[in-house]
PDB file of C-alpha atoms in Angstrom:
ATOM      1  CA  MET A   1     189.129 270.086  80.701  1.00  0.00           C
ATOM      2  CA  LYS A   2     185.996 268.528  82.230  1.00  0.00           C
ATOM      3  CA  ASN A   3     182.913 270.493  81.229  1.00  0.00           C
ATOM      4  CA  PHE A   4     181.395 271.128  84.660  1.00  0.00           C
ATOM      5  CA  ILE A   5     181.810 273.585  87.526  1.00  0.00           C
ATOM      6  CA  VAL A   6     181.953 272.527  91.165  1.00  0.00           C
ATOM      7  CA  VAL A   7     180.093 274.714  93.688  1.00  0.00           C
ATOM      8  CA  ILE A   8     181.082 274.559  97.363  1.00  0.00           C
ATOM      9  CA  PRO A   9     179.095 276.541  99.966  1.00  0.00           C
ATOM     10  CA  ALA A  10     181.262 277.058 103.043  1.00  0.00           C
ATOM     11  CA  TYR A  11     180.577 278.271 106.572  1.00  0.00           C
ATOM     12  CA  ASN A  12     183.529 277.984 108.979  1.00  0.00           C
ATOM     13  CA  PRO A  13     185.028 275.207 106.822  1.00  0.00           C
ATOM     14  CA  MET A  14     187.758 272.709 107.532  1.00  0.00           C
ATOM     15  CA  ASP A  15     191.362 273.881 106.967  1.00  0.00           C
ATOM     16  CA  GLU A  16     191.639 271.176 104.290  1.00  0.00           C
ATOM     17  CA  LEU A  17     189.275 273.126 101.990  1.00  0.00           C
ATOM     18  CA  LEU A  18     192.257 274.725 100.246  1.00  0.00           C
ATOM     19  CA  SER A  19     193.873 271.405  99.330  1.00  0.00           C
ATOM     20  CA  TYR A  20     190.432 269.993  98.463  1.00  0.00           C
ATOM     21  CA  VAL A  21     189.829 272.723  95.900  1.00  0.00           C
ATOM     22  CA  GLN A  22     193.344 272.241  94.526  1.00  0.00           C
ATOM     23  CA  ASP A  23     192.691 268.510  94.121  1.00  0.00           C
ATOM     24  CA  LEU A  24     189.531 269.271  92.139  1.00  0.00           C
ATOM     25  CA  LEU A  25     191.503 271.584  89.866  1.00  0.00           C
ATOM     26  CA  ASP A  26     194.218 268.947  89.481  1.00  0.00           C
ATOM     27  CA  ASN A  27     191.445 266.639  88.247  1.00  0.00           C
ATOM     28  CA  ASN A  28     190.707 269.174  85.484  1.00  0.00           C
ATOM     29  CA  VAL A  29     187.281 270.411  86.538  1.00  0.00           C
ATOM     30  CA  TYR A  30     186.383 273.512  84.526  1.00  0.00           C
ATOM     31  CA  ALA A  31     186.216 275.802  87.564  1.00  0.00           C
ATOM     32  CA  VAL A  32     185.423 275.870  91.284  1.00  0.00           C
ATOM     33  CA  VAL A  33     183.066 278.390  92.887  1.00  0.00           C
ATOM     34  CA  VAL A  34     183.340 278.683  96.687  1.00  0.00           C
ATOM     35  CA  ILE A  35     180.832 280.661  98.743  1.00  0.00           C
ATOM     36  CA  ASN A  36     182.083 282.138 102.004  1.00  0.00           C
ATOM     37  CA  ASP A  37     178.734 282.260 103.767  1.00  0.00           C
ATOM     38  CA  GLY A  38     179.557 284.718 106.569  1.00  0.00           C
ATOM     39  CA  SER A  39     182.356 282.637 108.114  1.00  0.00           C
ATOM     40  CA  GLU A  40     184.183 283.923 111.177  1.00  0.00           C
ATOM     41  CA  GLU A  41     187.094 286.308 110.680  1.00  0.00           C
ATOM     42  CA  LYS A  42     189.665 283.643 111.563  1.00  0.00           C
ATOM     43  CA  TYR A  43     188.839 281.914 108.248  1.00  0.00           C
ATOM     44  CA  ALA A  44     189.675 284.996 106.155  1.00  0.00           C
ATOM     45  CA  THR A  45     193.201 283.836 105.387  1.00  0.00           C
ATOM     46  CA  LEU A  46     191.931 280.470 104.163  1.00  0.00           C
ATOM     47  CA  PHE A  47     189.518 282.088 101.727  1.00  0.00           C
ATOM     48  CA  GLU A  48     192.234 284.507 100.570  1.00  0.00           C
ATOM     49  CA  GLU A  49     194.469 281.570  99.722  1.00  0.00           C
ATOM     50  CA  ILE A  50     191.659 279.897  97.785  1.00  0.00           C
ATOM     51  CA  THR A  51     191.167 283.039  95.687  1.00  0.00           C
ATOM     52  CA  LYS A  52     194.771 282.730  94.529  1.00  0.00           C
ATOM     53  CA  LEU A  53     194.096 279.402  92.827  1.00  0.00           C
ATOM     54  CA  ASN A  54     193.535 279.332  89.074  1.00  0.00           C
ATOM     55  CA  ARG A  55     189.977 278.811  87.780  1.00  0.00           C
ATOM     56  CA  THR A  56     188.583 279.528  91.240  1.00  0.00           C
ATOM     57  CA  VAL A  57     186.368 282.314  92.583  1.00  0.00           C
ATOM     58  CA  VAL A  58     185.217 283.021  96.129  1.00  0.00           C
ATOM     59  CA  LEU A  59     181.833 284.716  96.522  1.00  0.00           C
ATOM     60  CA  THR A  60     181.249 286.277  99.937  1.00  0.00           C
ATOM     61  CA  HIS A  61     178.180 286.828 102.097  1.00  0.00           C
ATOM     62  CA  GLU A  62     179.046 289.337 104.824  1.00  0.00           C
ATOM     63  CA  VAL A  63     176.696 287.510 107.224  1.00  0.00           C
ATOM     64  CA  ASN A  64     175.597 283.892 107.305  1.00  0.00           C
ATOM     65  CA  MET A  65     172.596 283.536 104.990  1.00  0.00           C
ATOM     66  CA  GLY A  66     172.325 279.753 104.812  1.00  0.00           C
ATOM     67  CA  LYS A  67     173.353 276.969 102.477  1.00  0.00           C
ATOM     68  CA  GLY A  68     170.423 277.460 100.122  1.00  0.00           C
ATOM     69  CA  MET A  69     171.199 281.120  99.634  1.00  0.00           C
ATOM     70  CA  GLY A  70     174.868 280.300  99.134  1.00  0.00           C
ATOM     71  CA  LEU A  71     173.965 277.890  96.338  1.00  0.00           C
ATOM     72  CA  LYS A  72     171.681 280.461  94.715  1.00  0.00           C
ATOM     73  CA  THR A  73     174.432 283.091  94.812  1.00  0.00           C
ATOM     74  CA  ALA A  74     176.760 280.673  93.030  1.00  0.00           C
ATOM     75  CA  PHE A  75     174.122 279.652  90.492  1.00  0.00           C
ATOM     76  CA  LYS A  76     173.483 283.275  89.522  1.00  0.00           C
ATOM     77  CA  TYR A  77     177.232 283.881  89.173  1.00  0.00           C
ATOM     78  CA  ILE A  78     177.572 280.886  86.854  1.00  0.00           C
ATOM     79  CA  MET A  79     174.588 281.950  84.744  1.00  0.00           C
ATOM     80  CA  ASP A  80     176.121 285.405  84.345  1.00  0.00           C
ATOM     81  CA  ASN A  81     179.683 284.267  83.677  1.00  0.00           C
ATOM     82  CA  HIS A  82     179.827 280.629  82.515  1.00  0.00           C
ATOM     83  CA  SER A  83     176.759 279.899  80.395  1.00  0.00           C
ATOM     84  CA  ASN A  84     179.018 277.860  78.079  1.00  0.00           C
ATOM     85  CA  ILE A  85     179.579 274.990  80.498  1.00  0.00           C
ATOM     86  CA  ASP A  86     177.503 271.798  80.391  1.00  0.00           C
ATOM     87  CA  SER A  87     176.838 270.958  84.019  1.00  0.00           C
ATOM     88  CA  VAL A  88     177.143 272.030  87.649  1.00  0.00           C
ATOM     89  CA  VAL A  89     178.049 269.886  90.673  1.00  0.00           C
ATOM     90  CA  THR A  90     177.367 270.914  94.271  1.00  0.00           C
ATOM     91  CA  ALA A  91     179.608 269.543  97.021  1.00  0.00           C
ATOM     92  CA  ASP A  92     179.977 270.169 100.770  1.00  0.00           C
ATOM     93  CA  SER A  93     182.949 271.856 102.448  1.00  0.00           C
ATOM     94  CA  ASP A  94     183.232 269.466 105.391  1.00  0.00           C
ATOM     95  CA  GLY A  95     185.269 266.777 103.647  1.00  0.00           C
ATOM     96  CA  GLN A  96     182.375 264.274 103.326  1.00  0.00           C
ATOM     97  CA  HIS A  97     182.648 264.101  99.546  1.00  0.00           C
ATOM     98  CA  LEU A  98     185.780 262.525  98.089  1.00  0.00           C
ATOM     99  CA  VAL A  99     187.250 264.335  95.108  1.00  0.00           C
ATOM    100  CA  SER A 100     186.973 261.116  93.097  1.00  0.00           C
ATOM    101  CA  ASP A 101     183.239 260.964  93.814  1.00  0.00           C
ATOM    102  CA  VAL A 102     182.719 264.618  92.913  1.00  0.00           C
ATOM    103  CA  VAL A 103     184.480 264.093  89.602  1.00  0.00           C
ATOM    104  CA  ASN A 104     182.576 260.859  88.925  1.00  0.00           C
ATOM    105  CA  VAL A 105     179.200 262.515  89.604  1.00  0.00           C
ATOM    106  CA  GLY A 106     180.144 265.416  87.313  1.00  0.00           C
ATOM    107  CA  GLU A 107     181.303 263.204  84.483  1.00  0.00           C
ATOM    108  CA  THR A 108     178.192 261.034  84.834  1.00  0.00           C
ATOM    109  CA  MET A 109     175.997 264.117  84.502  1.00  0.00           C
ATOM    110  CA  VAL A 110     177.831 265.374  81.401  1.00  0.00           C
ATOM    111  CA  ASN A 111     177.430 261.966  79.753  1.00  0.00           C
ATOM    112  CA  SER A 112     173.937 261.120  81.008  1.00  0.00           C
ATOM    113  CA  SER A 113     170.432 261.684  79.656  1.00  0.00           C
ATOM    114  CA  ALA A 114     169.108 262.010  83.229  1.00  0.00           C
ATOM    115  CA  ASP A 115     168.016 265.415  84.459  1.00  0.00           C
ATOM    116  CA  TYR A 116     169.703 265.122  87.844  1.00  0.00           C
ATOM    117  CA  ILE A 117     172.434 262.979  89.389  1.00  0.00           C
ATOM    118  CA  LEU A 118     172.460 262.354  93.144  1.00  0.00           C
ATOM    119  CA  GLY A 119     175.542 261.115  94.954  1.00  0.00           C
ATOM    120  CA  THR A 120     174.005 258.530  97.246  1.00  0.00           C
ATOM    121  CA  ARG A 121     175.596 257.394 100.512  1.00  0.00           C
ATOM    122  CA  ASN A 122     175.362 253.798 101.790  1.00  0.00           C
ATOM    123  CA  PHE A 123     173.850 254.153 105.278  1.00  0.00           C
ATOM    124  CA  THR A 124     174.028 250.411 105.974  1.00  0.00           C
ATOM    125  CA  GLN A 125     177.793 250.288 106.199  1.00  0.00           C
ATOM    126  CA  SER A 126     179.553 250.259 109.566  1.00  0.00           C
ATOM    127  CA  GLY A 127     180.692 253.516 111.101  1.00  0.00           C
ATOM    128  CA  VAL A 128     177.714 255.607 109.988  1.00  0.00           C
ATOM    129  CA  PRO A 129     176.551 257.731 112.965  1.00  0.00           C
ATOM    130  CA  PHE A 130     173.113 256.775 114.258  1.00  0.00           C
ATOM    131  CA  ARG A 131     171.833 260.356 113.909  1.00  0.00           C
ATOM    132  CA  SER A 132     172.688 260.326 110.205  1.00  0.00           C
ATOM    133  CA  ARG A 133     171.150 256.898 109.652  1.00  0.00           C
ATOM    134  CA  ILE A 134     167.874 257.701 111.403  1.00  0.00           C
ATOM    135  CA  GLY A 135     167.611 261.211 109.950  1.00  0.00           C
ATOM    136  CA  ASN A 136     167.955 259.989 106.378  1.00  0.00           C
ATOM    137  CA  TRP A 137     165.650 256.998 106.948  1.00  0.00           C
ATOM    138  CA  PHE A 138     162.917 259.309 108.290  1.00  0.00           C
ATOM    139  CA  THR A 139     163.113 261.890 105.501  1.00  0.00           C
ATOM    140  CA  SER A 140     163.414 259.285 102.727  1.00  0.00           C
ATOM    141  CA  LEU A 141     160.346 257.409 104.028  1.00  0.00           C
ATOM    142  CA  ILE A 142     158.226 260.547 104.347  1.00  0.00           C
ATOM    143  CA  PHE A 143     159.338 261.815 100.936  1.00  0.00           C
ATOM    144  CA  ALA A 144     158.328 258.524  99.272  1.00  0.00           C
ATOM    145  CA  LEU A 145     154.941 258.530 101.044  1.00  0.00           C
ATOM    146  CA  PHE A 146     154.172 262.130 100.141  1.00  0.00           C
ATOM    147  CA  TYR A 147     155.502 262.290  96.600  1.00  0.00           C
ATOM    148  CA  GLN A 148     155.590 258.665  95.364  1.00  0.00           C
ATOM    149  CA  TYR A 149     159.190 259.327  94.418  1.00  0.00           C
ATOM    150  CA  LYS A 150     161.967 257.172  95.836  1.00  0.00           C
ATOM    151  CA  VAL A 151     165.138 258.980  96.823  1.00  0.00           C
ATOM    152  CA  ARG A 152     167.608 256.889  98.806  1.00  0.00           C
ATOM    153  CA  ASP A 153     169.546 259.847 100.195  1.00  0.00           C
ATOM    154  CA  THR A 154     167.369 262.947 100.572  1.00  0.00           C
ATOM    155  CA  GLN A 155     170.076 264.870 102.407  1.00  0.00           C
ATOM    156  CA  THR A 156     173.026 264.381 100.061  1.00  0.00           C
ATOM    157  CA  GLY A 157     174.790 267.594  99.179  1.00  0.00           C
ATOM    158  CA  LEU A 158     176.551 265.975  96.203  1.00  0.00           C
ATOM    159  CA  ARG A 159     174.247 266.695  93.267  1.00  0.00           C
ATOM    160  CA  ALA A 160     174.662 267.463  89.574  1.00  0.00           C
ATOM    161  CA  PHE A 161     172.459 268.990  86.885  1.00  0.00           C
ATOM    162  CA  LYS A 162     172.689 270.780  83.562  1.00  0.00           C
ATOM    163  CA  GLU A 163     173.519 274.475  83.422  1.00  0.00           C
ATOM    164  CA  THR A 164     170.114 275.036  81.852  1.00  0.00           C
ATOM    165  CA  GLN A 165     168.487 274.113  85.186  1.00  0.00           C
ATOM    166  CA  LEU A 166     170.090 276.993  87.113  1.00  0.00           C
ATOM    167  CA  GLY A 167     167.360 279.592  86.566  1.00  0.00           C
ATOM    168  CA  GLN A 168     164.717 277.196  87.818  1.00  0.00           C
ATOM    169  CA  LEU A 169     166.833 276.205  90.822  1.00  0.00           C
ATOM    170  CA  ILE A 170     167.297 279.829  91.827  1.00  0.00           C
ATOM    171  CA  ASP A 171     163.505 280.104  92.023  1.00  0.00           C
ATOM    172  CA  VAL A 172     163.203 277.154  94.429  1.00  0.00           C
ATOM    173  CA  SER A 173     162.238 278.466  97.885  1.00  0.00           C
ATOM    174  CA  GLY A 174     164.384 278.125 100.994  1.00  0.00           C
ATOM    175  CA  ASN A 175     167.613 279.717 102.174  1.00  0.00           C
ATOM    176  CA  ARG A 176     169.033 277.084 104.520  1.00  0.00           C
ATOM    177  CA  PHE A 177     169.054 273.261 104.743  1.00  0.00           C
ATOM    178  CA  GLU A 178     165.389 273.129 103.690  1.00  0.00           C
ATOM    179  CA  TYR A 179     166.406 274.378 100.216  1.00  0.00           C
ATOM    180  CA  GLU A 180     167.783 270.983  99.244  1.00  0.00           C
ATOM    181  CA  ILE A 181     164.576 269.136 100.140  1.00  0.00           C
ATOM    182  CA  ASN A 182     162.595 271.784  98.239  1.00  0.00           C
ATOM    183  CA  MET A 183     164.804 271.041  95.239  1.00  0.00           C
ATOM    184  CA  LEU A 184     163.827 267.371  95.468  1.00  0.00           C
ATOM    185  CA  ILE A 185     160.144 268.310  95.796  1.00  0.00           C
ATOM    186  CA  MET A 186     160.444 270.359  92.594  1.00  0.00           C
ATOM    187  CA  ILE A 187     162.143 267.441  90.862  1.00  0.00           C
ATOM    188  CA  ALA A 188     159.416 265.016  91.963  1.00  0.00           C
ATOM    189  CA  LYS A 189     156.550 267.299  90.992  1.00  0.00           C
ATOM    190  CA  LYS A 190     157.995 268.008  87.570  1.00  0.00           C
ATOM    191  CA  LYS A 191     158.806 264.309  87.187  1.00  0.00           C
ATOM    192  CA  TYR A 192     162.402 264.907  86.246  1.00  0.00           C
ATOM    193  CA  SER A 193     164.526 261.819  85.834  1.00  0.00           C
ATOM    194  CA  VAL A 194     167.088 261.128  88.570  1.00  0.00           C
ATOM    195  CA  LYS A 195     170.054 258.787  88.546  1.00  0.00           C
ATOM    196  CA  SER A 196     171.762 257.726  91.769  1.00  0.00           C
ATOM    197  CA  VAL A 197     175.505 257.213  91.903  1.00  0.00           C
ATOM    198  CA  GLU A 198     176.803 255.482  95.036  1.00  0.00           C
ATOM    199  CA  ILE A 199     179.522 257.434  96.809  1.00  0.00           C
ATOM    200  CA  THR A 200     181.850 256.709  99.704  1.00  0.00           C
ATOM    201  CA  THR A 201     180.378 257.590 103.083  1.00  0.00           C
ATOM    202  CA  VAL A 202     182.881 259.715 105.013  1.00  0.00           C
ATOM    203  CA  TYR A 203     182.482 261.255 108.468  1.00  0.00           C
ATOM    204  CA  HIS A 204     184.972 263.368 110.397  1.00  0.00           C
ATOM    205  CA  GLU A 205     184.635 263.028 114.156  1.00  0.00           C
ATOM    206  CA  ASP A 206     186.848 266.076 114.762  1.00  0.00           C
ATOM    207  CA  HIS A 207     184.614 268.424 112.762  1.00  0.00           C
ATOM    208  CA  THR A 208     181.176 269.475 114.007  1.00  0.00           C
ATOM    209  CA  SER A 209     178.462 269.461 111.375  1.00  0.00           C
ATOM    210  CA  HIS A 210     176.266 272.547 111.014  1.00  0.00           C
ATOM    211  CA  TYR A 211     173.364 270.141 110.478  1.00  0.00           C
ATOM    212  CA  SER A 212     171.214 269.404 113.546  1.00  0.00           C
ATOM    213  CA  THR A 213     169.497 266.015 113.158  1.00  0.00           C
ATOM    214  CA  ILE A 214     166.396 266.797 115.254  1.00  0.00           C
ATOM    215  CA  ARG A 215     165.957 270.487 114.429  1.00  0.00           C
ATOM    216  CA  ASP A 216     166.666 270.198 110.696  1.00  0.00           C
ATOM    217  CA  SER A 217     164.806 266.893 110.227  1.00  0.00           C
ATOM    218  CA  VAL A 218     161.719 268.571 111.721  1.00  0.00           C
ATOM    219  CA  LEU A 219     162.267 271.552 109.420  1.00  0.00           C
ATOM    220  CA  ILE A 220     162.666 269.252 106.414  1.00  0.00           C
ATOM    221  CA  GLY A 221     159.503 267.332 107.395  1.00  0.00           C
ATOM    222  CA  ARG A 222     157.613 270.617 107.626  1.00  0.00           C
ATOM    223  CA  GLN A 223     158.880 271.620 104.202  1.00  0.00           C
ATOM    224  CA  MET A 224     157.673 268.325 102.721  1.00  0.00           C
ATOM    225  CA  ILE A 225     154.195 268.966 104.130  1.00  0.00           C
ATOM    226  CA  LYS A 226     154.191 272.537 102.786  1.00  0.00           C
ATOM    227  CA  GLY A 227     155.367 271.238  99.410  1.00  0.00           C
ATOM    228  CA  LEU A 228     152.174 269.227  99.022  1.00  0.00           C
ATOM    229  CA  PHE A 229     150.246 272.487  98.652  1.00  0.00           C
ATOM    230  CA  ILE A 230     152.541 274.104  96.139  1.00  0.00           C
ATOM    231  CA  SER A 231     151.372 273.753  92.541  1.00  0.00           C
ATOM    232  CA  LYS A 232     154.796 273.351  90.994  1.00  0.00           C
TER     233      LYS A 232
END
């Protein structure tokens, strides 16, 4: 059994989430924690089927509270119930992270001396939507200018860290997409070591992302400015 747990926050997820979780279990991850973050009623059956899988738990928010809050809910659950595991991996529910990449990032974390592992997408390859390319370029550039810390993919949801980091990550501010940039700000300010692992860039044209390039890039930029005035 691989000594890490995979956390998947989900809001109106793809139907393939069930088979995705099963594939992770088939690859011997220790457990999978899925957060139903106030999804519409029509997704209830999907989440019910996921709860029937071994080594899987579904945590439910009755209303949508945001990705950051979903991650924090999962982190607290793991601290309370699985303090024996080595590492935690966060992955998205929209099919953008291949199971093989999730497993590779998790295994790299377990065997690495780095504090954090980031699954990094290659935005130069063909087929990457312009909105994703420009959004990541903007936030990566601003992050490097503000924090003197180079992160090639500031918006990756595929991340890994030791279980001992969970308490600190719960204290990071932000309930929605801004939470993940605040996590990077915390990492940069505390000078934690980060290792990037290149992952396959996958986009599904038939599935609408809950991320808005303009709105959320502005929000992320605002968070980076605010982060300059936070002491830790």
